[in-house]
Coordinates of N, CA and C and ligand atoms in Angstrom, one line a residue:
M1 N 6.7 8.7 -26.0 CA 5.7 8.5 -25.0 C 4.8 9.7 -25.0
S2 N 3.5 9.4 -24.9 CA 2.5 10.5 -24.9 C 2.6 11.4 -23.6
D3 N 2.1 12.6 -23.6 CA 2.1 13.4 -22.4 C 0.9 12.9 -21.5
M4 N 1.3 12.1 -20.5 CA 0.2 11.5 -19.8 C -0.4 12.4 -18.8
S5 N 0.2 13.6 -18.6 CA -0.4 14.6 -17.7 C -1.7 15.1 -18.3
E6 N -1.9 14.9 -19.6 CA -3.1 15.4 -20.3 C -4.2 14.4 -20.1
Q7 N -3.9 13.2 -19.7 CA -5.0 12.2 -19.6 C -5.8 12.5 -18.3
S8 N -7.1 12.3 -18.3 CA -7.9 12.4 -17.1 C -8.4 11.1 -16.8
V9 N -8.5 10.8 -15.5 CA -8.9 9.4 -15.0 C -10.3 9.6 -14.5
E10 N -11.3 8.9 -15.1 CA -12.7 9.0 -14.6 C -13.0 7.8 -13.8
I11 N -13.6 8.0 -12.6 CA -13.9 6.8 -11.8 C -15.1 7.2 -10.9
A12 N -16.1 6.3 -10.8 CA -17.3 6.7 -10.0 C -17.0 6.5 -8.5
S13 N -17.7 7.4 -7.7 CA -17.5 7.3 -6.2 C -18.2 6.0 -5.7
S14 N -17.8 5.5 -4.5 CA -18.4 4.3 -4.0 C -18.2 4.3 -2.5
Q15 N -18.9 3.4 -1.8 CA -18.8 3.4 -0.3 C -17.4 2.9 0.1
L16 N -16.6 2.3 -0.8 CA -15.3 1.9 -0.5 C -14.4 3.1 -0.3
G17 N -14.8 4.3 -0.7 CA -14.1 5.5 -0.5 C -14.4 6.2 0.8
T18 N -15.2 5.5 1.7 CA -15.6 6.2 3.0 C -15.0 5.4 4.1
K19 N -14.7 6.2 5.2 CA -14.1 5.6 6.4 C -15.1 4.7 7.1
D20 N -16.4 5.1 7.1 CA -17.4 4.2 7.7 C -17.3 2.8 7.2
F21 N -17.2 2.7 5.9 CA -17.1 1.3 5.3 C -16.0 0.5 5.9
W22 N -14.8 1.1 6.0 CA -13.6 0.4 6.5 C -13.7 0.2 8.0
D23 N -14.2 1.1 8.7 CA -14.4 1.0 10.2 C -15.2 -0.3 10.4
Q24 N -16.4 -0.4 9.7 CA -17.3 -1.5 10.0 C -16.6 -2.8 9.6
R25 N -15.9 -2.8 8.4 CA -15.3 -4.0 7.9 C -14.2 -4.5 8.9
Y26 N -13.3 -3.6 9.4 CA -12.2 -4.0 10.3 C -12.7 -4.4 11.7
E27 N -13.9 -3.8 12.1 CA -14.5 -4.2 13.4 C -14.8 -5.7 13.3
L28 N -15.4 -6.1 12.1 CA -15.8 -7.5 11.9 C -14.5 -8.4 11.8
E29 N -13.5 -7.9 11.0 CA -12.3 -8.7 10.8 C -11.5 -8.9 12.1
L30 N -11.5 -7.9 12.9 CA -10.8 -8.0 14.2 C -11.5 -9.0 15.1
K31 N -12.9 -9.0 15.1 CA -13.6 -9.9 15.9 C -13.4 -11.4 15.4
N32 N -13.3 -11.6 14.1 CA -13.1 -12.9 13.5 C -11.7 -13.4 13.9
F33 N -10.7 -12.4 13.9 CA -9.4 -12.8 14.2 C -9.3 -13.3 15.7
K34 N -9.9 -12.5 16.6 CA -9.9 -12.8 18.0 C -10.6 -14.2 18.2
Q35 N -11.7 -14.4 17.5 CA -12.5 -15.6 17.8 C -11.9 -16.9 17.1
H36 N -11.5 -16.7 15.8 CA -11.1 -17.8 15.0 C -9.7 -17.8 14.4
G37 N -8.9 -16.7 14.7 CA -7.6 -16.6 14.2 C -7.6 -16.3 12.7
D38 N -8.7 -15.9 12.1 CA -8.8 -15.6 10.7 C -8.3 -14.2 10.5
E39 N -7.2 -14.0 9.6 CA -6.6 -12.7 9.4 C -7.4 -11.8 8.4
G40 N -8.4 -12.3 7.8 CA -9.2 -11.5 6.9 C -8.6 -11.5 5.5
E41 N -9.2 -10.5 4.7 CA -8.9 -10.5 3.3 C -7.5 -10.0 2.9
V42 N -6.8 -10.7 2.0 CA -5.6 -10.2 1.4 C -6.0 -9.6 0.1
W43 N -6.0 -8.3 0.0 CA -6.5 -7.7 -1.2 C -5.6 -8.0 -2.4
F44 N -6.3 -8.4 -3.5 CA -5.6 -8.8 -4.8 C -4.9 -10.1 -4.7
G45 N -5.1 -10.8 -3.6 CA -4.6 -12.2 -3.5 C -3.1 -12.2 -3.0
T46 N -2.7 -13.4 -2.7 CA -1.3 -13.5 -2.2 C -0.3 -13.3 -3.3
S47 N -0.7 -13.5 -4.6 CA 0.2 -13.3 -5.7 C 0.7 -11.9 -5.8
S48 N -0.1 -10.9 -5.5 CA 0.3 -9.5 -5.6 C 1.4 -9.3 -4.5
E49 N 1.2 -9.9 -3.3 CA 2.2 -9.7 -2.2 C 3.5 -10.3 -2.7
T50 N 3.4 -11.5 -3.3 CA 4.6 -12.1 -3.7 C 5.3 -11.3 -4.8
R51 N 4.6 -10.6 -5.6 CA 5.2 -9.7 -6.6 C 5.9 -8.5 -6.0
I52 N 5.3 -8.0 -4.9 CA 5.9 -6.8 -4.2 C 7.2 -7.3 -3.6
V53 N 7.2 -8.4 -2.9 CA 8.4 -8.9 -2.2 C 9.5 -9.3 -3.2
K54 N 9.1 -9.9 -4.3 CA 10.0 -10.3 -5.3 C 10.7 -9.1 -6.0
Y55 N 9.8 -8.1 -6.3 CA 10.4 -6.8 -6.8 C 11.4 -6.2 -5.9
L56 N 11.1 -6.1 -4.6 CA 12.0 -5.5 -3.7 C 13.3 -6.3 -3.6
I57 N 13.2 -7.6 -3.6 CA 14.4 -8.4 -3.5 C 15.2 -8.3 -4.8
D58 N 14.5 -8.5 -5.9 CA 15.2 -8.5 -7.2 C 15.9 -7.1 -7.5
S59 N 15.3 -6.0 -6.9 CA 15.9 -4.7 -7.2 C 17.0 -4.4 -6.1
K60 N 17.4 -5.4 -5.3 CA 18.5 -5.3 -4.4 C 18.2 -4.3 -3.3
T61 N 17.0 -4.2 -2.8 CA 16.6 -3.3 -1.7 C 17.3 -3.9 -0.4
G62 N 18.0 -3.0 0.3 CA 18.7 -3.4 1.5 C 17.7 -3.9 2.5
K63 N 18.1 -4.9 3.3 CA 17.2 -5.4 4.3 C 16.9 -4.4 5.4
D64 N 17.8 -3.4 5.5 CA 17.6 -2.3 6.5 C 16.8 -1.1 5.9
A65 N 16.3 -1.2 4.7 CA 15.6 -0.1 4.1 C 14.3 0.2 5.0
K66 N 14.1 1.5 5.1 CA 12.9 1.9 5.9 C 11.6 1.8 5.0
I67 N 10.7 0.9 5.3 CA 9.6 0.6 4.5 C 8.3 1.0 5.2
L68 N 7.4 1.7 4.5 CA 6.1 2.2 5.0 C 5.0 1.6 4.1
D69 N 4.0 1.0 4.7 CA 2.8 0.5 4.0 C 1.6 1.5 4.3
L70 N 1.1 2.1 3.2 CA 0.0 3.0 3.4 C -1.3 2.3 3.3
G71 N -2.2 2.4 4.3 CA -3.5 1.7 4.3 C -3.2 0.2 4.5
C72 N -2.5 -0.1 5.6 CA -1.9 -1.5 5.7 C -3.0 -2.6 5.9
G73 N -4.2 -2.2 6.2 CA -5.3 -3.2 6.4 C -4.9 -4.2 7.5
N74 N -4.8 -5.5 7.2 CA -4.4 -6.5 8.2 C -2.9 -6.6 8.4
G75 N -2.1 -5.9 7.6 CA -0.7 -5.9 7.8 C 0.0 -7.1 7.1
S76 N -0.7 -7.8 6.3 CA -0.2 -9.1 5.7 C 1.1 -8.9 4.9
V77 N 1.1 -7.8 4.1 CA 2.3 -7.7 3.2 C 3.6 -7.4 4.1
L78 N 3.4 -6.6 5.2 CA 4.5 -6.3 6.0 C 5.0 -7.6 6.7
R79 N 4.1 -8.5 7.1 CA 4.5 -9.7 7.7 C 5.3 -10.6 6.7
K80 N 4.9 -10.5 5.5 CA 5.6 -11.3 4.4 C 7.0 -10.7 4.3
L81 N 7.1 -9.4 4.3 CA 8.5 -8.8 4.1 C 9.3 -9.1 5.4
R82 N 8.7 -9.1 6.5 CA 9.5 -9.5 7.7 C 10.0 -10.9 7.6
S83 N 9.2 -11.8 7.1 CA 9.6 -13.2 7.0 C 10.8 -13.4 6.0
K84 N 11.0 -12.4 5.1 CA 12.1 -12.4 4.2 C 13.3 -11.6 4.7
G85 N 13.2 -11.1 5.9 CA 14.4 -10.5 6.6 C 14.4 -9.0 6.6
F86 N 13.4 -8.4 6.0 CA 13.4 -6.9 6.1 C 13.1 -6.5 7.6
Q87 N 13.9 -5.4 7.9 CA 14.1 -5.1 9.4 C 13.3 -3.9 9.8
S88 N 13.0 -2.9 8.9 CA 12.4 -1.7 9.4 C 11.1 -1.5 8.7
L89 N 10.0 -1.9 9.4 CA 8.7 -2.0 8.7 C 7.7 -1.2 9.5
K90 N 6.9 -0.4 8.8 CA 5.9 0.3 9.5 C 4.6 0.3 8.7
G91 N 3.4 0.2 9.3 CA 2.2 0.3 8.6 C 1.3 1.4 9.2
V92 N 0.6 2.1 8.3 CA -0.4 3.1 8.8 C -1.7 2.8 8.2
D93 N -2.8 3.1 8.9 CA -4.2 2.9 8.4 C -5.0 3.9 9.2
Y94 N -6.1 4.5 8.5 CA -6.9 5.4 9.2 C -7.9 4.8 10.1
C95 N -8.1 3.5 10.0 CA -9.0 2.7 10.9 C -8.2 2.2 12.1
Q96 N -8.6 2.6 13.3 CA -7.9 2.1 14.5 C -8.1 0.5 14.6
K97 N -9.2 0.0 14.1 CA -9.4 -1.5 14.2 C -8.5 -2.2 13.2
A98 N -8.1 -1.6 12.1 CA -7.2 -2.2 11.2 C -5.8 -2.2 11.9
V99 N -5.5 -1.2 12.5 CA -4.2 -1.1 13.2 C -4.1 -2.1 14.3
D100 N -5.2 -2.3 15.1 CA -5.3 -3.3 16.1 C -5.2 -4.7 15.6
L101 N -5.8 -5.0 14.4 CA -5.8 -6.3 13.8 C -4.4 -6.6 13.3
S102 N -3.7 -5.6 12.6 CA -2.4 -5.8 12.2 C -1.4 -6.1 13.3
A103 N -1.6 -5.3 14.4 CA -0.6 -5.5 15.5 C -0.9 -6.9 16.2
A104 N -2.2 -7.3 16.3 CA -2.5 -8.6 16.9 C -1.9 -9.7 16.0
A105 N -2.1 -9.6 14.7 CA -1.7 -10.7 13.8 C -0.2 -10.8 13.7
S106 N 0.5 -9.6 13.8 CA 1.9 -9.6 13.8 C 2.5 -10.2 15.1
K107 N 1.9 -9.9 16.2 CA 2.4 -10.5 17.5 C 2.1 -12.0 17.5
A108 N 0.9 -12.4 17.1 CA 0.6 -13.8 17.1 C 1.5 -14.6 16.2
E109 N 1.9 -14.1 15.1 CA 2.9 -14.8 14.2 C 4.2 -14.9 14.9
R110 N 4.7 -13.9 15.5 CA 6.0 -14.0 16.2 C 5.9 -15.1 17.3
E111 N 4.8 -15.1 18.0 CA 4.7 -16.1 19.1 C 4.7 -17.5 18.6
E112 N 3.9 -17.7 17.5 CA 3.8 -19.0 16.8 C 5.1 -19.5 16.3
E113 N 5.8 -18.6 15.6 CA 7.0 -19.0 14.9 C 8.2 -19.2 15.9
E114 N 8.1 -18.6 17.1 CA 9.1 -18.7 18.1 C 10.5 -18.3 17.5
D115 N 10.5 -17.3 16.6 CA 11.7 -16.9 15.9 C 12.2 -15.6 16.4
E116 N 13.3 -15.6 17.1 CA 13.8 -14.3 17.7 C 14.2 -13.3 16.7
E117 N 14.5 -13.8 15.4 CA 14.9 -12.9 14.4 C 13.8 -12.0 13.8
L118 N 12.5 -12.4 14.1 CA 11.4 -11.7 13.6 C 11.3 -10.3 14.3
V119 N 11.4 -9.2 13.6 CA 11.4 -7.9 14.2 C 10.0 -7.5 14.6
D120 N 9.9 -6.5 15.4 CA 8.6 -5.9 15.7 C 8.2 -5.0 14.4
I121 N 6.9 -5.1 14.1 CA 6.5 -4.2 13.0 C 5.7 -3.1 13.7
E122 N 6.0 -1.8 13.3 CA 5.3 -0.7 14.0 C 4.0 -0.4 13.2
F123 N 2.9 -0.2 14.0 CA 1.7 0.2 13.3 C 1.1 1.5 14.0
E124 N 0.5 2.3 13.2 CA 0.0 3.6 13.7 C -1.2 4.0 13.0
Q125 N -2.2 4.6 13.8 CA -3.4 5.1 13.1 C -3.1 6.4 12.5
L126 N -3.3 6.6 11.2 CA -3.0 7.8 10.5 C -3.9 7.9 9.3
D127 N -4.5 9.1 9.1 CA -5.1 9.4 7.8 C -4.1 10.1 7.0
I128 N -3.8 9.4 5.9 CA -2.6 9.9 5.1 C -2.9 11.3 4.4
T129 N -4.2 11.7 4.4 CA -4.5 13.0 3.8 C -4.2 14.1 4.8
T130 N -4.1 13.8 6.1 CA -3.9 14.8 7.1 C -2.8 14.4 8.1
P131 N -1.6 14.2 7.6 CA -0.6 13.7 8.5 C 0.0 14.9 9.4
P132 N 0.3 14.7 10.6 CA 0.9 15.8 11.4 C 2.4 15.9 10.9
A133 N 2.9 17.2 11.0 CA 4.2 17.5 10.4 C 5.3 16.6 11.0
D134 N 5.2 16.2 12.3 CA 6.3 15.4 12.9 C 6.3 14.0 12.4
F135 N 5.3 13.6 11.6 CA 5.3 12.2 11.1 C 6.5 12.1 10.1
F136 N 6.9 13.2 9.5 CA 8.0 13.1 8.5 C 9.3 13.5 9.1
S137 N 9.5 13.3 10.4 CA 10.8 13.6 11.0 C 11.8 12.6 10.5
S138 N 11.4 11.4 10.2 CA 12.3 10.5 9.5 C 11.7 10.1 8.2
K139 N 12.5 9.9 7.1 CA 12.0 9.6 5.8 C 12.0 8.1 5.5
F140 N 11.3 7.7 4.5 CA 11.2 6.3 4.1 C 11.9 6.0 2.8
D141 N 12.6 4.9 2.7 CA 13.2 4.5 1.4 C 12.2 3.9 0.5
V142 N 11.2 3.2 1.0 CA 10.2 2.6 0.2 C 8.8 2.9 0.8
I143 N 7.9 3.4 0.0 CA 6.5 3.5 0.4 C 5.6 2.6 -0.4
L144 N 4.8 1.8 0.2 CA 4.0 0.8 -0.5 C 2.5 1.2 -0.5
D145 N 1.8 0.8 -1.5 CA 0.3 1.0 -1.5 C -0.2 -0.2 -2.3
K146 N -1.0 -1.0 -1.6 CA -1.8 -2.1 -2.3 C -3.2 -1.9 -2.1
G147 N -3.9 -1.3 -3.0 CA -5.4 -1.1 -3.0 C -5.8 0.1 -2.2
T148 N -4.9 0.9 -1.6 CA -5.3 2.0 -0.8 C -5.7 3.2 -1.7
W149 N -4.9 3.5 -2.6 CA -5.3 4.6 -3.5 C -6.5 4.2 -4.3
D150 N -6.7 2.9 -4.7 CA -7.9 2.4 -5.3 C -9.1 2.8 -4.5
A151 N -9.0 2.5 -3.2 CA -10.2 2.8 -2.3 C -10.4 4.3 -2.2
M152 N -9.3 5.0 -1.9 CA -9.4 6.5 -1.7 C -9.9 7.2 -2.9
S153 N -9.6 6.7 -4.1 CA -10.0 7.4 -5.3 C -11.5 7.3 -5.6
L154 N -12.2 6.4 -4.9 CA -13.6 6.2 -5.1 C -14.4 7.2 -4.3
S155 N -14.2 8.4 -4.6 CA -14.8 9.5 -3.8 C -15.0 10.7 -4.7
D156 N -16.0 11.5 -4.3 CA -16.2 12.8 -5.0 C -15.0 13.8 -4.7
E157 N -14.2 13.5 -3.7 CA -13.1 14.4 -3.3 C -11.8 13.9 -3.9
R158 N -11.9 13.1 -5.0 CA -10.7 12.4 -5.5 C -9.5 13.4 -5.8
E159 N -9.8 14.5 -6.4 CA -8.7 15.4 -6.8 C -8.0 15.9 -5.6
A160 N -8.8 16.3 -4.5 CA -8.2 16.9 -3.3 C -7.4 15.8 -2.6
R161 N -7.9 14.5 -2.7 CA -7.2 13.4 -2.0 C -5.9 13.1 -2.8
L162 N -5.9 13.2 -4.1 CA -4.7 12.9 -4.9 C -3.6 14.0 -4.5
K163 N -4.1 15.2 -4.4 CA -3.1 16.3 -4.1 C -2.5 16.0 -2.7
A164 N -3.3 15.7 -1.7 CA -2.8 15.4 -0.4 C -1.9 14.1 -0.4
Y165 N -2.3 13.2 -1.2 CA -1.5 11.9 -1.3 C -0.1 12.2 -1.9
L166 N -0.1 13.0 -2.9 CA 1.2 13.4 -3.6 C 2.1 14.2 -2.6
G167 N 1.4 15.0 -1.8 CA 2.2 15.8 -0.8 C 2.8 14.8 0.2
F168 N 2.0 13.8 0.6 CA 2.5 12.8 1.6 C 3.7 12.1 1.0
L169 N 3.7 11.7 -0.2 CA 4.8 11.0 -0.9 C 6.0 11.9 -0.9
D170 N 5.8 13.2 -1.3 CA 6.9 14.2 -1.4 C 7.6 14.3 0.0
N171 N 6.8 14.4 1.0 CA 7.3 14.7 2.4 C 7.9 13.4 3.0
G172 N 7.3 12.2 2.6 CA 7.7 11.0 3.3 C 8.8 10.2 2.7
L173 N 9.1 10.4 1.4 CA 10.2 9.6 0.7 C 11.5 10.3 0.9
S174 N 12.5 9.5 1.1 CA 13.9 10.0 1.1 C 14.2 10.4 -0.4
A175 N 15.3 11.2 -0.6 CA 15.7 11.5 -2.0 C 16.1 10.1 -2.7
G176 N 15.5 9.9 -3.8 CA 15.8 8.6 -4.5 C 14.9 7.4 -4.0
G177 N 14.1 7.7 -3.0 CA 13.2 6.7 -2.4 C 12.1 6.3 -3.4
R178 N 11.6 5.0 -3.2 CA 10.7 4.5 -4.2 C 9.2 4.4 -3.7
F179 N 8.3 4.6 -4.5 CA 6.9 4.4 -4.2 C 6.4 3.2 -5.1
V180 N 5.9 2.2 -4.5 CA 5.5 1.0 -5.2 C 4.0 0.8 -5.0
I181 N 3.2 0.9 -6.1 CA 1.8 0.9 -6.0 C 1.2 -0.2 -6.8
F182 N 0.2 -0.9 -6.2 CA -0.5 -2.0 -6.9 C -2.0 -1.6 -6.9
S183 N -2.6 -1.7 -8.1 CA -4.0 -1.3 -8.3 C -4.8 -2.3 -9.1
C184 N -6.0 -2.3 -8.8 CA -7.0 -3.1 -9.7 C -7.9 -2.1 -10.5
N185 N -7.8 -0.8 -10.2 CA -8.7 0.1 -10.8 C -8.0 0.8 -12.0
F186 N -6.7 1.0 -11.9 CA -6.0 1.9 -12.8 C -5.0 1.1 -13.7
T187 N -4.9 1.5 -15.0 CA -3.9 0.9 -15.8 C -2.5 1.5 -15.5
F188 N -1.5 1.0 -16.0 CA -0.1 1.5 -15.8 C -0.1 3.0 -16.3
D189 N -0.6 3.3 -17.4 CA -0.6 4.7 -17.9 C -1.3 5.6 -17.0
E190 N -2.5 5.1 -16.5 CA -3.2 6.0 -15.6 C -2.5 6.3 -14.3
M191 N -1.7 5.3 -13.8 CA -0.9 5.5 -12.6 C 0.2 6.5 -12.9
C192 N 0.8 6.3 -14.1 CA 1.9 7.3 -14.5 C 1.3 8.7 -14.6
S193 N 0.1 8.8 -15.1 CA -0.5 10.1 -15.2 C -0.8 10.7 -13.8
Q194 N -1.2 9.9 -12.9 CA -1.5 10.5 -11.6 C -0.3 10.7 -10.7
F195 N 0.7 9.8 -10.7 CA 1.8 9.9 -9.8 C 3.1 10.4 -10.5
G196 N 3.2 10.1 -11.8 CA 4.5 10.4 -12.4 C 4.5 11.9 -12.9
G197 N 3.3 12.4 -13.0 CA 3.1 13.8 -13.4 C 3.4 14.2 -14.8
G198 N 3.9 13.3 -15.6 CA 4.2 13.6 -17.0 C 4.9 14.9 -17.2
G199 N 4.1 16.0 -17.0 CA 4.7 17.3 -17.3 C 5.5 17.9 -16.1
G200 N 5.9 17.0 -15.2 CA 6.8 17.5 -14.1 C 6.1 18.1 -12.9
S201 N 4.8 17.8 -12.8 CA 4.0 18.4 -11.7 C 4.1 17.7 -10.4
T202 N 4.8 16.5 -10.3 CA 5.1 15.9 -9.1 C 6.6 15.7 -8.9
S203 N 7.0 15.2 -7.7 CA 8.4 15.0 -7.4 C 8.8 13.6 -7.8
L204 N 7.9 12.9 -8.4 CA 8.2 11.5 -8.8 C 8.4 11.3 -10.2
E205 N 9.3 10.2 -10.5 CA 9.4 9.8 -11.9 C 9.2 8.3 -12.0
I206 N 8.7 7.8 -13.1 CA 8.5 6.4 -13.2 C 9.8 5.6 -13.3
V207 N 9.8 4.5 -12.6 CA 10.9 3.5 -12.7 C 10.6 2.4 -13.6
C208 N 9.5 1.7 -13.3 CA 9.1 0.5 -14.1 C 7.7 0.0 -13.7
E209 N 7.2 -0.9 -14.6 CA 6.0 -1.6 -14.2 C 6.5 -2.9 -13.6
V210 N 5.8 -3.4 -12.5 CA 6.2 -4.7 -11.9 C 5.5 -5.8 -12.7
P211 N 6.3 -6.7 -13.2 CA 5.8 -7.7 -14.1 C 4.8 -8.6 -13.3
A212 N 3.8 -9.1 -14.1 CA 2.8 -10.0 -13.5 C 3.4 -11.4 -13.3
S213 N 3.0 -12.1 -12.3 CA 3.5 -13.4 -12.1 C 2.7 -14.4 -13.0
H214 N 1.5 -14.1 -13.3 CA 0.7 -14.9 -14.2 C -0.4 -14.0 -14.8
S215 N -1.0 -14.4 -15.9 CA -2.0 -13.6 -16.5 C -3.2 -14.6 -16.9
F216 N -4.3 -14.0 -17.1 CA -5.4 -14.9 -17.6 C -5.9 -14.3 -19.0
S217 N -6.6 -15.2 -19.7 CA -7.1 -14.6 -20.9 C -8.6 -14.8 -21.0
F218 N -9.3 -13.8 -21.6 CA -10.7 -13.7 -21.7 C -11.1 -13.1 -23.0
G219 N -11.9 -13.8 -23.8 CA -12.3 -13.2 -25.1 C -11.2 -13.0 -26.0
G220 N -10.1 -13.8 -25.8 CA -9.0 -13.7 -26.7 C -8.0 -12.6 -26.3
K221 N -8.3 -11.9 -25.1 CA -7.3 -10.9 -24.7 C -6.7 -11.4 -23.4
Q222 N -5.4 -11.0 -23.2 CA -4.6 -11.3 -22.0 C -4.8 -10.2 -21.0
G223 N -5.0 -10.6 -19.7 CA -5.1 -9.7 -18.6 C -4.4 -10.1 -17.4
V224 N -4.2 -9.2 -16.5 CA -3.5 -9.5 -15.2 C -4.5 -9.1 -14.1
T225 N -4.4 -9.7 -12.9 CA -5.3 -9.3 -11.9 C -5.0 -8.0 -11.2
S226 N -3.8 -7.6 -11.2 CA -3.5 -6.2 -10.6 C -2.3 -5.7 -11.4
T227 N -2.2 -4.3 -11.4 CA -1.1 -3.7 -12.1 C -0.2 -3.1 -11.0
G228 N 1.1 -3.3 -11.2 CA 2.1 -2.7 -10.2 C 3.0 -1.7 -10.9
A229 N 3.2 -0.6 -10.3 CA 4.1 0.4 -10.8 C 5.0 0.9 -9.8
V230 N 6.2 1.3 -10.2 CA 7.2 1.8 -9.2 C 7.7 3.2 -9.7
F231 N 7.7 4.2 -8.8 CA 8.1 5.5 -9.0 C 9.3 5.8 -8.1
R232 N 10.1 6.8 -8.5 CA 11.2 7.2 -7.6 C 11.1 8.7 -7.4
K233 N 11.5 9.1 -6.1 CA 11.5 10.5 -5.9 C 12.8 11.1 -6.5
K234 N 12.5 12.1 -7.3 CA 13.7 12.7 -8.1 C 14.7 13.3 -7.1
T235 N 15.9 13.2 -7.4 CA 17.0 13.9 -6.6 C 17.2 15.2 -7.3
L236 N 17.3 16.3 -6.5 CA 17.5 17.6 -7.1 C 18.9 17.9 -7.5
Ligands
SAM1 C1 -8.5 -2.1 -0.3 S1 -8.0 -2.0 1.4 C2 -6.3 -2.5 1.2 C3 -5.7 -3.0 2.5 C4 -4.2 -3.5 2.4 N1 -3.3 -2.5 1.8 C5 -4.2 -4.8 1.7 O1 -3.6 -4.8 0.5 O2 -4.7 -5.8 2.2 C6 -7.8 -0.2 1.5 C7 -7.2 0.3 2.9 O3 -6.9 1.7 2.8 C8 -7.3 2.2 4.1 N2 -7.4 3.7 3.9 C9 -8.3 4.3 3.0 N3 -8.2 5.6 3.1 C10 -7.2 5.9 3.9 C11 -6.6 7.1 4.4 N4 -7.0 8.3 4.0 N5 -5.5 7.0 5.2 C12 -5.1 5.8 5.7 N6 -5.7 4.6 5.3 C13 -6.7 4.6 4.4 C14 -8.5 1.4 4.5 O4 -8.8 1.5 5.9 C15 -8.1 0.0 4.1 O5 -7.4 -0.6 5.1

């Protein structure tokens, strides 16, 4: 294997890397939800959610595992995990309107399903680059990211954000806890370079790539819509 810590990842900044963009977007999505019951966009499509859920079930993740979704958006993946019986679910997002949308959609689903078994999902407004120390009073067995690092990395402050993000994972994961990330911007090797540290500069090690459920071909080449990678916090 090549030393992936040597690779650098070049990516242009964009408005998707700004909080203003997401605040405006979730203001509209929350309004749509209240008026029409429309839950808004599922980033990378439902197939990526299905891959996350399938990976967690196939890897024998306990239904009581403490799971945190970073940049939860409308909370869709957490609702899917709840429907499969996962019991300890939390989502954070730095947009208050995303947190409001997630909470409203989660409550509406419970009421619609009339299923007493469906647990409450906890949602909290949090910028993951500046978490308060007491956020880490309890650790998580699984931390998820679908599209959040993609958005955060589209910034001139990318390096500082990556450092803060790695610090969050280090503080937030239990020993042996897993970080599951889905990206449309980065290849598997680029994710290993950023999160796996190659040369030992992070507390994470690579576990596996999450297989694609289907692929497409273009110009004679095979591609997948998103790349999934799993890392584990090293035990000392
Ligand atoms: C591409 S969307 C993905 C949303 C959701 N994970 C999904 O798959 O539908 C990126 C999300 O990251 C959130 N986000 C971006 N930077 C963040 C930060 N520093 N802290 C917390 N959330 C952030 C945005 O508000 C937005 O909800």
